[in-house]
Coordinates of C-alpha atoms and ligand atoms in Angstrom, one line a residue:
X44 CA 0.0 0.0 0.0
X45 CA 1.2 3.5 -0.9
X46 CA 2.1 5.6 2.2
X47 CA 0.6 8.7 0.6
X48 CA -2.8 7.1 0.4
X49 CA -3.0 7.2 4.2
X50 CA -3.8 10.9 4.0
X51 CA -6.6 10.4 1.5
X52 CA -9.9 12.1 2.1
X53 CA -11.9 9.2 0.9
X54 CA -12.0 5.7 2.4
X55 CA -9.1 3.5 1.3
X56 CA -10.3 0.5 -0.7
X57 CA -7.2 -1.5 -1.1
X58 CA -5.7 -1.4 2.4
X59 CA -3.8 -3.5 4.9
X60 CA -7.0 -4.8 6.4
X61 CA -8.1 -6.3 3.2
X62 CA -4.6 -7.9 2.7
X63 CA -4.7 -9.4 6.2
X64 CA -8.2 -10.7 5.7
X65 CA -7.1 -12.3 2.4
X66 CA -4.1 -13.8 4.1
X67 CA -6.2 -15.3 7.0
X68 CA -8.7 -16.6 4.4
X69 CA -6.0 -18.5 2.6
X70 CA -4.5 -19.8 5.9
X71 CA -8.0 -21.1 6.7
X72 CA -8.1 -23.0 3.4
X73 CA -4.7 -24.4 3.9
X74 CA -5.7 -25.6 7.4
X75 CA -8.8 -27.3 5.9
X76 CA -6.8 -28.9 3.3
X77 CA -4.3 -30.4 5.8
X78 CA -7.2 -31.7 7.9
X79 CA -8.8 -33.2 4.8
X80 CA -5.5 -34.8 3.8
X81 CA -4.7 -36.2 7.3
X82 CA -8.1 -37.4 8.3
X83 CA -9.8 -37.7 4.9
X84 CA -7.1 -39.5 2.9
X85 CA -7.4 -42.9 4.7
X86 CA -11.2 -42.7 4.5
X87 CA -11.2 -41.8 0.8
X88 CA -8.5 -44.4 0.0
X89 CA -10.4 -47.2 1.7
X90 CA -13.8 -46.2 0.2
X91 CA -12.2 -46.0 -3.3
X92 CA -10.7 -49.5 -2.8
X93 CA -14.2 -50.7 -1.7
X94 CA -15.8 -49.3 -4.8
X95 CA -13.2 -51.0 -7.0
X96 CA -13.7 -54.3 -5.3
X97 CA -17.5 -54.0 -5.6
X98 CA -17.2 -53.3 -9.3
X99 CA -14.9 -56.4 -9.7
X100 CA -17.6 -58.5 -8.0
X101 CA -15.6 -59.1 -4.8
X102 CA -18.6 -58.2 -2.5
X103 CA -17.4 -59.7 0.7
X104 CA -14.1 -57.7 0.6
X105 CA -16.0 -54.6 -0.5
X106 CA -18.4 -54.9 2.5
X107 CA -15.3 -55.0 4.8
X108 CA -14.0 -51.8 3.2
X109 CA -17.3 -50.0 3.8
X110 CA -17.7 -51.2 7.4
X111 CA -16.1 -48.9 9.9
X112 CA -15.4 -50.2 13.4
X113 CA -16.8 -48.2 16.3
X114 CA -15.7 -48.4 19.9
X115 CA -19.1 -49.5 21.2
X116 CA -20.3 -49.0 24.8
X117 CA -19.8 -51.9 27.2
X118 CA -23.2 -53.2 28.4
X119 CA -22.2 -53.1 32.1
X120 CA -21.9 -49.3 31.7
X121 CA -25.5 -48.8 30.4
X122 CA -27.3 -48.6 33.8
X123 CA -25.2 -45.6 34.7
X124 CA -25.9 -43.5 31.6
X125 CA -29.2 -41.8 32.9
X126 CA -27.5 -40.9 36.2
X127 CA -24.5 -39.5 34.3
X128 CA -26.7 -37.5 32.0
X129 CA -28.6 -36.1 35.1
X130 CA -25.3 -35.0 36.7
X131 CA -24.2 -33.3 33.4
X132 CA -27.6 -31.5 33.2
X133 CA -27.5 -30.3 36.8
X134 CA -24.0 -29.1 36.3
X135 CA -25.1 -27.2 33.3
X136 CA -28.1 -25.6 35.1
X137 CA -26.1 -24.6 38.2
X138 CA -22.8 -23.8 36.7
X139 CA -24.0 -22.4 33.4
X140 CA -25.1 -19.0 34.5
X141 CA -21.8 -18.5 36.4
X142 CA -19.8 -19.5 33.3
X143 CA -22.0 -17.5 31.0
X144 CA -21.8 -14.4 33.3
X145 CA -18.2 -13.8 32.2
X146 CA -18.9 -14.0 28.5
X147 CA -18.5 -10.9 26.4
X148 CA -22.0 -9.2 26.2
X149 CA -21.5 -7.7 22.7
X150 CA -23.9 -7.9 19.8
X151 CA -22.1 -8.8 16.6
X152 CA -22.9 -7.1 13.3
X153 CA -21.3 -8.3 10.1
X154 CA -20.5 -5.6 7.6
X155 CA -22.9 -7.0 5.0
X156 CA -25.8 -6.8 7.5
X157 CA -25.2 -3.2 8.6
X158 CA -27.1 -1.7 5.6
X159 CA -25.6 1.8 5.8
X160 CA -22.3 3.3 4.9
X161 CA -20.7 6.7 5.3
X162 CA -22.7 8.2 2.4
X163 CA -25.8 7.7 4.6
X164 CA -24.3 10.0 7.3
X165 CA -25.6 13.3 6.2
X166 CA -25.4 16.8 7.6
X167 CA -22.2 16.1 9.5
X168 CA -19.5 16.8 7.0
X169 CA -16.8 17.8 9.5
X170 CA -17.3 14.7 11.6
X171 CA -17.3 12.4 8.5
X172 CA -14.0 14.0 7.3
X173 CA -12.5 13.3 10.7
X174 CA -13.9 9.8 10.8
X175 CA -12.5 9.0 7.3
X176 CA -9.0 10.0 8.5
X177 CA -9.3 7.8 11.5
X178 CA -10.7 5.0 9.4
X179 CA -7.8 5.2 6.9
X180 CA -5.2 4.9 9.6
X181 CA -7.1 1.9 10.9
X182 CA -7.3 0.4 7.4
X183 CA -3.7 1.1 6.6
X184 CA -2.3 0.4 10.1
X185 CA 0.5 -1.9 8.9
X186 CA 1.9 0.6 6.3
X187 CA 1.6 3.3 9.0
X188 CA 3.5 1.2 11.5
X189 CA 6.1 -0.3 9.2
X190 CA 6.9 2.7 6.9
X191 CA 6.5 5.6 9.3
X192 CA 7.1 3.9 12.7
X193 CA 3.7 5.2 13.9
X194 CA 1.6 3.4 16.5
X195 CA -2.0 3.0 15.3
X196 CA -4.7 4.4 17.4
X197 CA -6.8 1.9 19.2
X198 CA -9.5 4.0 20.8
X199 CA -11.5 7.1 19.9
X200 CA -14.2 8.9 21.8
X201 CA -17.4 10.2 20.2
X202 CA -18.9 12.9 22.4
X203 CA -22.3 14.4 21.7
X204 CA -25.9 14.6 22.7
X205 CA -28.2 11.6 22.3
X206 CA -29.5 10.9 18.8
X207 CA -26.8 12.8 17.0
X208 CA -25.6 9.6 15.3
X209 CA -22.7 8.3 17.3
X210 CA -23.7 4.6 17.0
X211 CA -24.8 5.2 13.4
X212 CA -21.5 6.7 12.3
X213 CA -19.6 3.9 14.1
X214 CA -21.7 1.3 12.3
X215 CA -21.1 3.1 9.0
X216 CA -17.4 3.0 9.7
X217 CA -17.5 -0.8 10.2
X218 CA -19.5 -1.2 7.0
X219 CA -17.0 0.9 5.0
X220 CA -14.0 -1.0 6.5
X221 CA -15.7 -4.3 5.8
X222 CA -15.0 -5.5 9.3
X223 CA -17.2 -6.9 12.1
X224 CA -18.8 -4.4 14.5
X225 CA -19.1 -5.4 18.1
X226 CA -21.7 -3.2 19.8
X227 CA -22.0 -3.2 23.6
X228 CA -23.8 -1.0 26.0
X229 CA -22.0 -0.3 29.2
X230 CA -24.8 -1.6 31.3
X231 CA -24.3 -5.0 29.8
X232 CA -20.9 -5.2 31.4
X233 CA -22.4 -5.0 34.9
X234 CA -22.9 -8.3 36.6
X235 CA -24.3 -9.5 39.9
X236 CA -21.3 -11.9 40.4
X237 CA -18.2 -10.6 42.0
X238 CA -15.4 -10.1 39.5
X239 CA -17.6 -10.7 36.5
X240 CA -17.8 -7.1 35.3
X241 CA -14.0 -7.2 34.8
X242 CA -14.2 -10.6 33.3
X243 CA -16.8 -9.4 30.8
X244 CA -14.5 -6.5 29.8
X245 CA -11.6 -8.9 29.3
X246 CA -13.8 -11.2 27.2
X247 CA -15.0 -8.3 25.1
X248 CA -11.5 -7.2 24.3
X249 CA -10.5 -10.8 23.6
X250 CA -13.4 -11.0 21.2
X251 CA -12.2 -7.8 19.5
X252 CA -8.7 -9.3 19.2
X253 CA -10.0 -12.5 17.8
X254 CA -12.1 -10.8 15.2
X255 CA -9.4 -8.3 14.5
X256 CA -7.0 -11.2 13.8
X257 CA -9.4 -13.3 11.9
X258 CA -10.9 -10.6 9.7
X259 CA -8.1 -8.2 9.4
X260 CA -9.7 -5.7 11.7
X261 CA -12.7 -5.1 14.0
X262 CA -14.5 -2.1 15.3
X263 CA -15.9 -2.1 18.9
X264 CA -18.5 0.4 20.1
X265 CA -19.1 1.0 23.8
X266 CA -22.3 2.9 24.3
X267 CA -22.5 5.3 27.3
X268 CA -18.9 4.6 28.3
X269 CA -19.3 7.1 31.2
X270 CA -21.3 4.5 33.0
X271 CA -18.2 2.3 33.4
X272 CA -15.5 4.8 32.8
X273 CA -16.6 7.5 35.2
X274 CA -13.9 9.3 37.3
X275 CA -12.7 7.1 40.2
X276 CA -14.0 8.6 43.4
X277 CA -12.8 7.6 46.8
X278 CA -15.9 5.7 47.8
X279 CA -15.6 2.9 45.2
X280 CA -19.4 2.8 44.7
X281 CA -19.9 1.7 41.1
X282 CA -21.2 -1.0 38.8
X283 CA -21.7 -4.3 40.4
X284 CA -19.7 -4.8 43.6
X285 CA -16.3 -4.2 42.1
X286 CA -16.4 -0.5 42.4
X287 CA -15.7 2.1 39.7
X288 CA -11.9 2.0 40.4
X289 CA -11.6 -1.7 39.5
X290 CA -13.6 -1.3 36.3
X291 CA -11.7 1.7 35.1
X292 CA -8.5 -0.1 35.9
X293 CA -9.6 -3.1 33.9
X294 CA -10.5 -0.8 30.9
X295 CA -7.1 0.8 31.1
X296 CA -5.3 -2.5 31.2
X297 CA -7.3 -3.9 28.3
X298 CA -6.6 -0.8 26.2
X299 CA -2.9 -1.1 26.6
X300 CA -2.1 -4.7 27.5
X301 CA -0.4 -7.2 25.3
X302 CA -2.7 -9.2 23.1
X303 CA -3.6 -12.7 24.2
X304 CA -2.2 -15.1 21.5
X305 CA -4.8 -17.2 19.7
X306 CA -5.2 -20.9 20.6
X307 CA -3.2 -22.3 17.7
X308 CA -0.4 -19.9 18.5
X309 CA -0.5 -20.9 22.2
X310 CA -0.3 -24.6 21.2
X311 CA 2.6 -23.9 18.9
X312 CA 4.4 -21.9 21.6
X313 CA 3.9 -24.6 24.2
X314 CA 5.4 -27.1 21.8
X315 CA 8.4 -24.9 21.1
X316 CA 8.9 -24.3 24.8
X317 CA 8.8 -28.1 25.5
X318 CA 11.5 -28.6 22.9
X319 CA 13.6 -25.7 24.0
X320 CA 13.8 -27.1 27.5
X321 CA 16.1 -29.8 26.0
X322 CA 18.2 -27.6 23.9
X323 CA 21.2 -25.5 24.8
X324 CA 20.5 -21.7 25.0
X325 CA 22.4 -21.0 21.8
X326 CA 20.3 -23.6 19.8
X327 CA 16.8 -22.8 21.1
X328 CA 14.1 -22.5 18.5
X329 CA 12.7 -19.0 18.0
X330 CA 9.1 -18.1 18.4
X331 CA 7.6 -15.7 15.8
X332 CA 6.7 -12.3 17.2
X333 CA 2.9 -11.9 17.6
X334 CA 1.6 -8.9 15.6
X335 CA -0.9 -6.7 17.4
X336 CA -4.5 -7.4 16.5
X337 CA -6.0 -4.6 14.5
X338 CA -9.0 -3.2 16.3
X339 CA -10.5 0.2 17.1
X340 CA -12.7 0.8 20.1
X341 CA -15.1 3.7 19.9
X342 CA -16.5 4.9 23.2
X343 CA -19.6 7.1 23.1
X344 CA -20.6 9.5 25.8
X345 CA -22.7 12.6 26.3
X346 CA -20.2 14.0 28.8
X347 CA -16.6 13.4 28.2
X348 CA -15.8 15.5 31.3
X349 CA -17.3 12.8 33.5
X350 CA -14.8 10.3 32.3
X351 CA -11.8 9.3 34.4
X352 CA -8.9 11.5 33.2
X353 CA -6.6 8.4 32.9
X354 CA -8.9 7.1 30.2
X355 CA -8.2 10.2 28.1
X356 CA -4.4 10.1 28.2
X357 CA -2.3 9.3 25.1
X358 CA -2.6 5.7 24.0
X359 CA -6.1 5.4 25.4
X360 CA -9.2 7.4 24.3
X361 CA -6.8 10.2 23.3
X362 CA -8.9 11.5 20.3
X363 CA -12.3 13.0 20.9
X364 CA -14.6 13.6 18.0
X365 CA -17.4 15.9 18.8
X366 CA -20.7 14.8 17.2
X367 CA -23.1 17.7 17.6
X368 CA -26.7 18.5 16.6
X369 CA -26.6 19.7 12.9
X370 CA -26.7 23.3 11.9
X371 CA -29.2 24.7 9.4
X372 CA -27.4 23.4 6.3
X373 CA -27.0 20.0 7.9
X374 CA -30.6 19.9 8.9
X375 CA -31.6 20.7 5.3
X376 CA -29.4 17.7 4.1
X377 CA -31.0 15.4 6.6
X378 CA -34.5 16.6 5.6
X379 CA -33.6 15.8 1.9
X380 CA -32.2 12.4 2.9
X381 CA -35.3 11.3 4.8
X382 CA -37.8 12.8 2.5
X383 CA -36.2 10.8 -0.3
X384 CA -37.2 7.7 1.7
X385 CA -40.6 8.6 3.0
X386 CA -43.9 9.1 1.1
X387 CA -44.7 12.8 0.7
X388 CA -46.6 15.0 -1.7
X389 CA -45.2 17.5 -4.2
X390 CA -45.6 20.4 -1.7
X391 CA -42.8 19.0 0.3
X392 CA -40.5 18.9 -2.7
X393 CA -40.5 22.7 -2.9
X394 CA -37.1 24.0 -1.9
X395 CA -38.6 26.9 0.0
X396 CA -40.7 24.6 2.2
X397 CA -37.6 22.4 3.0
X398 CA -35.5 25.5 3.8
X399 CA -38.3 26.7 6.0
X400 CA -38.4 23.4 7.9
X401 CA -34.6 23.4 8.3
X402 CA -34.8 26.9 9.7
X403 CA -37.5 26.1 12.2
X404 CA -36.0 22.9 13.6
X405 CA -33.1 24.5 15.4
X406 CA -31.6 22.1 18.0
X407 CA -33.2 19.0 16.4
X408 CA -30.9 16.0 16.3
X409 CA -31.0 13.8 13.2
X410 CA -33.1 11.2 15.0
X411 CA -35.6 13.9 16.0
X412 CA -35.9 14.9 12.3
X413 CA -36.4 11.3 11.3
X414 CA -39.0 10.9 14.0
X415 CA -40.7 14.1 12.9
X416 CA -41.4 12.6 9.5
X417 CA -42.6 9.4 11.0
X418 CA -45.0 11.4 13.2
X419 CA -46.1 13.4 10.1
X420 CA -46.8 10.1 8.3
X421 CA -49.0 9.1 11.2
X422 CA -50.9 12.4 10.9
X423 CA -51.3 11.7 7.2
X424 CA -52.7 8.2 7.9
X425 CA -55.1 9.7 10.4
X426 CA -56.3 12.1 7.7
X427 CA -56.8 9.1 5.3
X428 CA -53.9 10.1 3.1
X429 CA -51.0 7.8 2.0
X430 CA -48.4 10.6 1.8
X431 CA -47.5 13.3 4.2
X432 CA -48.0 17.0 3.4
X433 CA -46.8 20.3 4.8
X434 CA -49.6 20.5 7.3
X435 CA -48.8 17.0 8.6
X436 CA -45.2 18.0 9.2
X437 CA -46.3 21.2 11.0
X438 CA -48.7 19.2 13.2
X439 CA -46.0 16.7 13.9
X440 CA -43.6 19.5 14.8
X441 CA -46.0 20.9 17.3
X442 CA -46.6 17.4 18.8
X443 CA -42.8 16.9 19.0
X444 CA -42.1 20.3 20.6
X445 CA -45.1 21.1 22.6
X446 CA -46.7 17.8 23.3
X447 CA -50.1 16.5 22.3
X448 CA -53.0 18.9 22.2
X449 CA -55.2 18.4 25.2
X450 CA -58.4 20.3 24.3
X451 CA -60.3 21.4 27.4
X452 CA -63.6 23.2 27.7
X453 CA -62.8 26.8 28.4
X454 CA -65.7 29.1 29.4
X455 CA -66.6 31.5 26.6
X456 CA -65.2 34.5 28.5
X457 CA -62.0 32.5 29.3
X458 CA -61.6 31.5 25.7
X459 CA -61.9 35.2 24.7
X460 CA -59.3 36.2 27.3
X461 CA -56.8 33.6 26.2
X462 CA -57.3 34.5 22.5
X463 CA -56.8 38.2 23.3
X464 CA -53.7 37.4 25.3
X465 CA -52.1 35.4 22.5
X466 CA -53.2 37.9 19.9
X467 CA -51.4 40.5 22.0
X468 CA -48.2 38.5 22.0
X469 CA -48.4 38.0 18.2
X470 CA -49.1 41.7 17.5
X471 CA -46.2 42.9 19.6
X472 CA -43.9 40.3 18.1
X473 CA -44.9 41.4 14.6
X474 CA -44.3 45.2 15.3
X475 CA -41.5 45.1 17.9
X476 CA -39.4 42.4 16.3
X477 CA -40.1 42.5 12.6
X478 CA -37.2 40.1 11.9
X479 CA -38.9 37.2 13.7
X480 CA -41.1 34.6 12.2
X481 CA -44.4 33.8 13.9
X482 CA -44.6 30.0 13.7
X483 CA -47.6 29.0 15.7
X484 CA -50.4 30.9 17.5
X485 CA -52.8 28.7 19.4
X486 CA -55.4 28.7 22.1
X487 CA -55.4 24.9 22.4
X488 CA -54.1 23.6 25.7
X489 CA -50.8 21.8 25.5
X490 CA -49.0 20.6 28.6
X491 CA -49.4 23.4 31.1
X492 CA -49.8 26.2 28.4
X493 CA -53.4 27.3 27.8
X494 CA -52.3 29.0 24.6
X495 CA -49.1 30.0 23.0
X496 CA -47.2 32.0 20.4
X497 CA -44.1 30.2 19.0
X498 CA -41.7 32.5 17.2
X499 CA -38.2 32.2 15.9
X500 CA -35.4 34.3 14.4
X501 CA -35.3 34.4 10.6
X502 CA -31.7 33.4 10.6
X503 CA -29.7 30.9 12.6
X504 CA -27.9 33.1 15.1
X505 CA -26.0 32.5 18.2
X506 CA -25.9 36.1 19.6
X507 CA -28.5 38.8 20.2
X508 CA -28.2 42.6 20.4
X509 CA -29.6 44.6 23.3
X510 CA -32.5 45.9 21.2
X511 CA -33.4 42.3 20.2
X512 CA -33.4 41.3 23.9
X513 CA -35.7 44.3 24.6
X514 CA -37.9 43.2 21.7
X515 CA -38.2 39.7 23.3
X516 CA -39.2 41.3 26.6
X517 CA -41.9 43.3 24.9
X518 CA -43.2 40.2 23.2
X519 CA -43.4 38.5 26.6
X520 CA -45.3 41.5 28.0
X521 CA -47.7 41.6 25.0
X522 CA -50.2 39.2 26.5
X523 CA -50.5 41.1 29.8
X524 CA -50.7 44.5 28.0
X525 CA -53.5 43.2 25.8
X526 CA -55.5 41.9 28.8
X527 CA -55.1 45.3 30.5
X528 CA -56.1 47.3 27.5
X529 CA -59.1 45.1 26.5
X530 CA -60.4 44.1 29.9
X531 CA -59.1 46.9 32.1
X532 CA -57.1 44.5 34.3
X533 CA -54.7 41.6 33.9
X534 CA -55.6 38.0 35.0
X535 CA -53.4 35.1 36.1
X536 CA -52.5 34.3 32.5
X537 CA -49.2 36.3 32.3
X538 CA -47.5 34.4 35.2
X539 CA -45.4 32.2 32.9
X540 CA -44.6 35.2 30.7
X541 CA -43.4 37.2 33.7
X542 CA -41.2 34.4 34.9
X543 CA -39.5 34.1 31.5
X544 CA -39.1 37.9 31.2
X545 CA -37.6 38.1 34.7
X546 CA -35.0 35.4 33.7
X547 CA -34.1 37.3 30.5
X548 CA -33.9 40.6 32.4
X549 CA -31.6 39.0 35.0
X550 CA -29.3 37.9 32.2
X551 CA -29.4 41.3 30.5
X552 CA -28.4 43.0 33.8
X553 CA -26.2 40.4 35.6
X554 CA -24.6 38.6 32.7
X555 CA -24.7 40.7 29.5
X556 CA -23.8 44.0 31.1
X557 CA -26.7 45.8 29.3
X558 CA -27.8 47.9 32.2
X559 CA -24.8 50.1 32.6
X560 CA -22.9 48.1 35.2
X561 CA -20.2 45.9 33.7
X562 CA -20.0 43.6 36.7
X563 CA -21.0 40.1 35.9
X564 CA -23.0 38.4 38.6
X565 CA -22.3 35.1 36.8
X566 CA -18.7 35.4 37.8
X567 CA -19.6 35.3 41.5
X568 CA -19.3 31.9 43.2
X569 CA -22.0 32.7 45.8
X570 CA -24.7 30.1 45.9
X571 CA -27.9 30.5 43.9
X572 CA -28.7 31.1 40.3
X573 CA -28.4 34.3 38.3
X574 CA -31.9 35.4 39.1
X575 CA -31.4 35.1 42.9
X576 CA -28.1 36.9 42.6
X577 CA -29.6 39.7 40.7
X578 CA -32.6 40.0 43.0
X579 CA -30.4 40.1 46.1
X580 CA -28.4 43.0 44.7
X581 CA -30.6 46.2 45.0
X582 CA -29.2 48.1 41.9
X583 CA -29.5 45.1 39.7
X584 CA -33.0 44.5 41.0
X585 CA -34.0 48.1 40.1
X586 CA -32.4 47.7 36.6
X587 CA -34.4 44.6 36.0
X588 CA -37.6 46.3 37.1
X589 CA -36.8 49.2 34.8
X590 CA -36.4 46.8 31.8
X591 CA -39.6 45.0 32.6
X592 CA -41.7 48.2 33.1
X593 CA -40.3 49.8 30.0
X594 CA -41.1 46.6 28.0
X595 CA -44.7 46.7 29.3
X596 CA -45.0 50.3 28.3
X597 CA -43.7 49.5 24.8
X598 CA -46.1 46.6 24.4
X599 CA -49.0 48.8 25.6
X600 CA -48.2 51.4 23.0
X601 CA -48.1 48.9 20.2
X602 CA -51.4 47.3 21.3
X603 CA -53.1 50.6 21.6
X604 CA -52.0 51.7 18.1
X605 CA -52.7 48.2 16.6
X606 CA -55.9 47.4 18.4
X607 CA -57.5 46.3 15.1
X608 CA -54.7 43.8 14.5
X609 CA -55.1 42.3 17.9
X610 CA -58.9 42.0 17.3
X611 CA -58.4 40.4 13.9
X612 CA -56.0 37.8 15.4
X613 CA -58.3 37.2 18.3
X614 CA -61.3 36.6 16.1
X615 CA -59.3 34.3 13.8
X616 CA -58.2 32.3 16.9
X617 CA -61.7 32.1 18.2
X618 CA -62.8 30.8 14.9
X619 CA -59.9 28.4 14.2
X620 CA -58.2 27.7 17.5
X621 CA -54.8 27.6 15.9
X622 CA -52.9 29.6 13.2
X623 CA -49.7 28.2 11.6
X624 CA -47.0 30.2 9.9
X625 CA -48.4 32.1 7.0
X626 CA -51.9 32.1 8.4
X627 CA -50.8 34.5 11.1
X628 CA -48.9 36.8 8.8
X629 CA -51.9 36.8 6.4
X630 CA -54.4 37.9 9.2
X631 CA -52.0 40.6 10.3
X632 CA -51.5 41.8 6.8
X633 CA -55.2 41.9 6.0
X634 CA -56.0 43.7 9.3
X635 CA -53.2 46.3 8.6
X636 CA -54.5 46.9 5.1
X637 CA -58.1 47.4 6.3
X638 CA -56.8 49.9 8.9
X639 CA -58.1 50.8 12.4
X640 CA -61.4 52.3 11.4
X641 CA -62.8 49.7 9.2
X642 CA -65.6 47.4 10.5
X643 CA -64.1 44.0 11.4
X644 CA -64.7 41.6 8.5
X645 CA -64.8 37.8 8.7
X646 CA -61.4 36.3 9.2
X647 CA -60.3 34.8 6.0
X648 CA -59.2 31.2 5.5
X649 CA -55.6 31.4 4.3
X650 CA -53.9 28.9 2.1
X651 CA -50.6 28.1 3.7
X652 CA -48.6 27.5 0.6
X653 CA -45.5 29.6 0.8
X654 CA -44.6 30.4 4.4
X655 CA -41.8 32.8 5.2
X656 CA -38.4 31.2 6.0
X657 CA -38.2 30.3 9.6
X658 CA -35.1 30.5 11.7
X659 CA -33.4 29.4 14.9
X660 CA -34.6 28.6 18.4
X661 CA -38.3 29.0 18.7
X662 CA -39.3 31.2 21.7
X663 CA -42.7 30.7 23.2
X664 CA -44.9 33.1 25.0
X665 CA -47.8 31.4 26.8
Ligands
LIG1877 P1 -26.6 8.3 19.3 O1 -25.8 7.0 19.3 O2 -25.8 9.5 19.1 O3 -27.5 8.4 20.5 P2 -27.8 7.1 17.0 O4 -26.5 6.8 16.3 O5 -28.4 5.9 17.8 O6 -27.5 8.3 18.0 O7 -28.8 7.7 16.0 C1 -30.1 7.4 16.0 C2 -30.7 7.4 14.6 O8 -30.6 8.8 14.0 C3 -29.9 6.6 13.6 O9 -30.3 5.3 13.7 C4 -30.2 7.2 12.3 O10 -31.4 6.7 11.8 C5 -30.4 8.7 12.6 N1 -29.2 9.5 12.3 C6 -28.3 9.9 13.2 N2 -27.4 10.6 12.6 C7 -27.7 10.7 11.3 C8 -27.1 11.3 10.2 N3 -26.0 12.1 10.3 N4 -27.7 11.2 9.0 C9 -28.8 10.5 8.9 N5 -29.4 9.9 9.9 C10 -28.9 10.0 11.1

């Protein structure tokens, strides 16, 4: 293999792993041939002679050739057979679990049954690039060792939130490399018998070595490795009775210890040893050096910081690949990937719709996106359709994010108050933060929210300006301001909004330095969260109050000036319970065009065909 190929950005096809596999395949054939020759030759010879004699008519001699003697069981032994069988059976029942308890708990996947490869890992280009580099070193390990003197990496850590594809990528790696994949979950190592957890770890690594030797390489995957590799505390409380320290030590030993030679090698070595005992030191027979088995262990964890630092040192899990939730571009690729595999109508083929969905699913992991489409298919089925459409995806998104709708019987007055409250939020959001997309406006109860406005930034952004924060505060106050203006007093509805607004105000004052003082309360090590720190400091408390009061004034001004918009949204909500995306924008636009003095017309039914592009984290006002 060419050394330069090791740096390739695509997976190596003709690498050392393939050469080793071919070599062990040929060795297997040679072994079979030897067995056939040694054991099979006399049988074949005698049978052939029998056939020849039979053809010549010498039947008696031929019968002798076909008759094979068997040892036979002495009749005096027969009465003991049932008792013996019982003892064997009892031994199996009693001793079996103990013997099995130390077996490696992995599940084996052969490359041909994995069914995905790296081209199926979408929306994670940086990770795939890193993974290909690691894979190429694994595939070309011998060239790397022999020509460059490098030591191949035996362990890699995948760190990232659940559902981001850590197992999926590891499986794809095994499929690309054409090697067995040994999946194990950390909890499977734990055992009720003393010492068995460590034994299981040893068995697992031995299985990796065995497959690595037999098939040129093997990839092991330990899910939630933090459960067995957590930092060793002084108390020793951990999996099973061994304690965390013992388990971590075992892992460390296995990652760095010498390989256990395979059985045939051990027999050969024992034979050479027994001969060498008779020979003078200068004449002793030499034993061939055992090459390291080629395997790669991938540990997956949500929190690498919880792992014992010794596990992360060089030669162990010294490389961490961060697998994160995808960004907007990644989400778009994942949406394309799954829509190509799931029944959908032409509406979902529009690039604008797909972009919109990618924008409004900030924070979604690939598995959440996949699940979103499955949920949308269920909505389609419920509606008697065989393909999902845009509305099904939107409904699925709300179920995913906000929980199932739990319609309750509001009184007529209550319904009106909730609709006015939510319409207030939406109106302020539209006028105070024109850059935001209004995704959902609803008066259907979901979890603890009686109604809600879900809105998100038009772009995927990770920072906000002070005026954007002030805009968010105003949106939060929109519900309360509407209740005050329309009914003369607020009700209990705004409690959730006020809690959210207080938290944001505390951040603006104590963390972002937006209130004049540059002192960060976050830097203080005093107990309590940011809100309690800000509230216990009088100037900060006053600054927070000022932000909140000014936000309420701003919201009141908007609602007074745009009363007709609030009324239009309220009426649309009373009529339809829920407005999604463009439906909200259309009601606002129609009311704005009609102006404040026009008589309120019937709320129109809007065709949601081309919603505005949505963006990052949805914010909800209840
Ligand atoms: P983790 O191990 O990080 O918890 P998984 O590997 O189990 O997550 O991923 C769950 C599922 O999500 C996978 O079976 C796959 O269907 C889907 N998935 C994850 N990452 C991707 C990706 N990059 N592209 C396509 N599908 C993905």
